[in-house]
């Protein structure tokens, strides 16, 4: 987790990729509930990580330019590069949960391979172990042994995001599978975008990402955040569910049927 406020000496906080992180844990590690004094002004500690683009554009671009492959060996040619996507998502959600709950917020996952370390893993580290196929999922074969745990983990993350009103976007660019079957619940339940492409250099990814930040004539993003919809029906009708990327508010009432469809 990189700090954006400090322009002189870049700082980053490292989390272990083999475990899940709650909002409270991330809060304690990053000190988000503390206040830092800068001159005569007091700013929340979260502003070290969440800032307007106009105030951190240079630092942000520098971080992106300096990103590179992990210098630590992954164990040889017969093993996959380590990817702890699930842990990274839990830290990102914990950061925004602790600093700006019920706010206009999107968590954007940009991934180029399947998670193989920690929570949410869908394949092992060895290349000899192939990633599960649709047939493996249907038959419940041993090759799909990680799928159920991964589905439970990403469903739990989706529930955390929904409770705070966040959207989670997934941009997956790879010639091989990235585990989207297990992760799609994040976008489906939060109303996020889900984009797949063969490479980050293709227009599908570039145009889609650019479209997310498109603004209207007034300079506002063409997006809705934390939208809630309630349906009121006549006595003869009851609502069983809805079609689309959304989640039930779990409210009971005379307009809500006992049988749920879609959850």
XYZ file of C-alpha atoms in Angstrom:
263
model
C 0.000 0.000 0.000
C 1.744 3.142 -1.229
C 1.527 6.524 0.450
C 0.690 9.356 -1.920
C 1.112 12.341 0.388
C 4.878 12.138 0.913
C 6.647 13.452 -2.198
C 10.154 13.507 -0.734
C 10.658 9.943 0.464
C 8.292 7.319 -1.026
C 6.764 5.029 1.587
C 4.945 1.745 1.220
C 3.360 -0.708 3.643
C 3.674 -4.441 2.941
C 1.092 -7.045 3.951
C 1.572 -10.801 3.868
C -0.278 -12.345 0.947
C -1.202 -15.556 2.710
C -3.962 -14.246 4.981
C -7.185 -12.254 4.919
C -7.382 -8.733 6.370
C -10.416 -7.127 7.955
C -11.096 -3.397 8.032
C -10.035 -3.268 11.683
C -6.721 -5.007 10.954
C -5.917 -2.665 8.068
C -6.910 0.279 10.251
C -4.462 -0.810 12.958
C -1.616 -1.514 10.518
C -1.926 1.785 8.665
C -3.004 3.917 11.625
C -6.053 5.283 9.815
C -7.814 6.330 13.012
C -4.928 8.559 14.085
C -4.417 12.205 13.185
C -1.207 13.624 11.799
C -0.270 17.269 12.331
C 1.149 18.995 9.244
C 2.067 22.574 10.042
C -0.971 24.170 11.656
C -3.461 21.843 9.946
C -4.688 18.457 11.104
C -5.479 15.859 8.487
C -6.724 12.352 8.857
C -4.181 9.614 8.368
C -6.251 8.191 5.517
C -5.299 11.169 3.353
C -1.832 9.669 3.045
C -3.369 6.982 0.841
C -6.515 8.600 -0.615
C -6.017 11.969 -2.292
C -7.452 13.972 -5.202
C -5.582 13.339 -8.455
C -4.702 17.031 -8.740
C -2.696 16.794 -5.494
C -0.849 13.530 -6.146
C -0.651 13.159 -9.929
C 3.147 13.259 -10.081
C 3.592 10.789 -7.216
C 0.952 8.461 -8.621
C 2.459 8.455 -12.114
C 5.922 7.875 -10.663
C 4.684 4.825 -8.749
C 3.119 3.393 -11.895
C 6.260 4.021 -13.951
C 8.440 2.275 -11.381
C 6.286 -0.837 -11.032
C 8.160 -3.993 -11.990
C 8.236 -7.718 -11.538
C 8.845 -9.204 -8.113
C 12.596 -9.497 -7.595
C 12.173 -12.534 -5.329
C 12.456 -15.823 -7.151
C 9.231 -17.808 -7.517
C 11.129 -21.073 -7.209
C 12.126 -21.891 -10.774
C 10.649 -22.313 -14.202
C 8.204 -24.969 -13.078
C 6.211 -22.642 -10.833
C 3.752 -19.831 -11.438
C 4.509 -16.254 -10.378
C 3.058 -15.643 -6.926
C -0.267 -13.773 -7.007
C -2.125 -12.992 -3.779
C -5.145 -11.335 -5.423
C -7.539 -12.247 -2.610
C -5.361 -10.726 0.111
C -4.818 -7.584 -1.987
C -8.571 -7.146 -2.428
C -9.214 -7.582 1.295
C -6.578 -4.922 2.104
C -8.032 -2.517 -0.486
C -11.543 -2.993 0.876
C -10.276 -2.644 4.439
C -8.599 0.646 3.550
C -11.757 2.243 2.169
C -13.995 0.583 4.778
C -12.002 2.150 7.586
C -11.577 5.564 5.972
C -14.738 6.327 3.973
C -17.670 3.947 4.577
C -20.960 4.720 2.797
C -19.126 7.015 0.378
C -18.809 7.162 -3.409
C -16.050 4.639 -3.916
C -14.895 2.058 -6.453
C -12.268 -0.625 -5.873
C -10.660 -1.548 -9.186
C -8.885 -4.896 -9.597
C -6.495 -5.100 -12.552
C -5.154 -8.635 -12.838
C -3.093 -10.572 -15.350
C -3.265 -14.085 -13.906
C -4.923 -16.465 -11.480
C -4.551 -16.126 -7.720
C -2.353 -18.961 -6.402
C -1.386 -17.757 -2.926
C -3.503 -17.145 0.148
C -7.273 -16.686 0.366
C -9.123 -16.794 -2.929
C -6.569 -19.018 -4.674
C -7.946 -21.016 -7.599
C -4.833 -22.939 -8.628
C -1.609 -24.137 -7.050
C 1.897 -22.791 -7.521
C 3.172 -25.673 -9.655
C 2.704 -25.357 -13.424
C 2.142 -29.103 -13.553
C -1.172 -28.456 -11.768
C -3.602 -27.174 -14.392
C -6.326 -24.679 -13.551
C -9.858 -26.097 -13.271
C -12.108 -26.200 -16.336
C -15.897 -25.884 -16.612
C -16.129 -29.675 -16.790
C -14.145 -29.962 -13.553
C -16.556 -27.550 -11.871
C -19.594 -29.488 -13.085
C -18.256 -32.863 -11.970
C -16.603 -31.595 -8.792
C -13.311 -33.212 -9.716
C -10.158 -32.848 -7.531
C -8.817 -30.324 -10.039
C -11.457 -27.874 -8.770
C -10.542 -28.362 -5.109
C -9.910 -24.626 -4.527
C -13.115 -23.314 -6.128
C -15.567 -23.693 -3.218
C -13.288 -21.963 -0.719
C -12.516 -19.221 -3.250
C -16.230 -18.677 -3.931
C -16.948 -18.346 -0.213
C -14.085 -15.897 0.224
C -15.039 -13.612 -2.684
C -18.710 -13.764 -1.661
C -17.671 -12.581 1.794
C -15.692 -9.717 0.229
C -18.739 -8.803 -1.878
C -20.860 -8.683 1.279
C -18.318 -6.331 2.899
C -18.372 -4.072 -0.152
C -22.176 -4.010 -0.353
C -22.540 -3.161 3.351
C -20.414 -0.042 2.801
C -21.923 0.913 -0.576
C -18.783 0.250 -2.657
C -18.507 -1.039 -6.216
C -15.791 -3.494 -7.258
C -14.549 -3.524 -10.870
C -12.556 -6.370 -12.416
C -10.244 -5.868 -15.406
C -8.717 -9.233 -16.354
C -6.187 -9.380 -19.187
C -4.577 -12.743 -19.846
C -4.420 -15.479 -22.472
C -5.108 -18.028 -19.719
C -7.849 -18.159 -17.094
C -7.655 -15.746 -14.152
C -10.332 -17.253 -11.900
C -13.174 -14.992 -13.005
C -15.715 -17.714 -12.238
C -14.938 -17.337 -8.547
C -14.427 -13.550 -8.570
C -17.445 -12.497 -10.656
C -19.637 -12.337 -7.539
C -17.760 -9.149 -6.582
C -18.905 -7.308 -9.708
C -22.340 -8.929 -9.845
C -23.358 -7.991 -6.310
C -21.807 -4.529 -6.198
C -22.754 -3.295 -9.677
C -19.152 -3.097 -10.844
C -17.648 -3.487 -14.300
C -16.189 -6.763 -15.522
C -13.855 -6.564 -18.534
C -11.845 -9.389 -20.125
C -9.142 -9.108 -22.755
C -6.091 -10.994 -24.015
C -3.610 -8.246 -23.168
C -3.389 -4.870 -21.434
C -2.133 -3.408 -24.720
C -5.418 -4.104 -26.500
C -8.075 -1.432 -27.050
C -10.672 -3.423 -25.107
C -8.863 -2.718 -21.858
C -7.712 0.822 -22.670
C -11.067 2.035 -23.998
C -13.018 0.404 -21.164
C -10.806 1.930 -18.475
C -11.018 5.329 -20.159
C -14.807 5.006 -20.334
C -15.045 4.540 -16.555
C -13.562 8.007 -15.983
C -15.627 9.738 -18.664
C -17.307 12.929 -17.422
C -20.433 14.795 -18.475
C -20.739 18.450 -19.498
C -20.595 19.556 -15.852
C -17.392 17.630 -15.137
C -18.997 14.838 -13.099
C -18.395 11.132 -13.647
C -21.152 9.370 -15.549
C -21.563 6.900 -12.699
C -23.933 6.228 -9.843
C -22.720 5.222 -6.390
C -24.427 3.438 -3.497
C -27.821 3.493 -5.196
C -30.698 1.845 -3.337
C -34.025 0.848 -4.854
C -37.211 -0.209 -3.051
C -40.230 -1.707 -4.819
C -43.797 -1.158 -3.570
C -46.507 -3.379 -5.006
C -50.279 -3.807 -4.751
C -51.639 -6.389 -2.344
C -51.965 -9.047 -5.041
C -48.273 -8.955 -5.952
C -45.010 -9.544 -4.149
C -41.412 -9.009 -5.261
C -39.279 -12.183 -5.436
C -36.086 -10.708 -6.878
C -34.591 -8.522 -9.566
C -32.564 -8.915 -12.747
C -29.176 -7.216 -12.862
C -26.000 -6.601 -10.886
C -27.377 -5.840 -7.435
C -27.891 -7.258 -3.949
C -30.944 -7.633 -1.754
C -31.355 -5.159 1.118
C -32.615 -8.085 3.231
C -35.736 -6.157 4.226
C -38.944 -7.995 5.055
C -42.379 -6.542 4.400
C -45.787 -7.054 2.800
C -44.308 -6.352 -0.662
C -41.528 -8.933 -0.314
C -42.132 -12.583 -1.148
C -40.892 -15.389 1.074
C -39.237 -17.118 -1.900
C -36.077 -15.449 -3.157
C -35.059 -15.635 -6.808
C -31.566 -14.632 -7.881
C -29.658 -14.558 -4.573
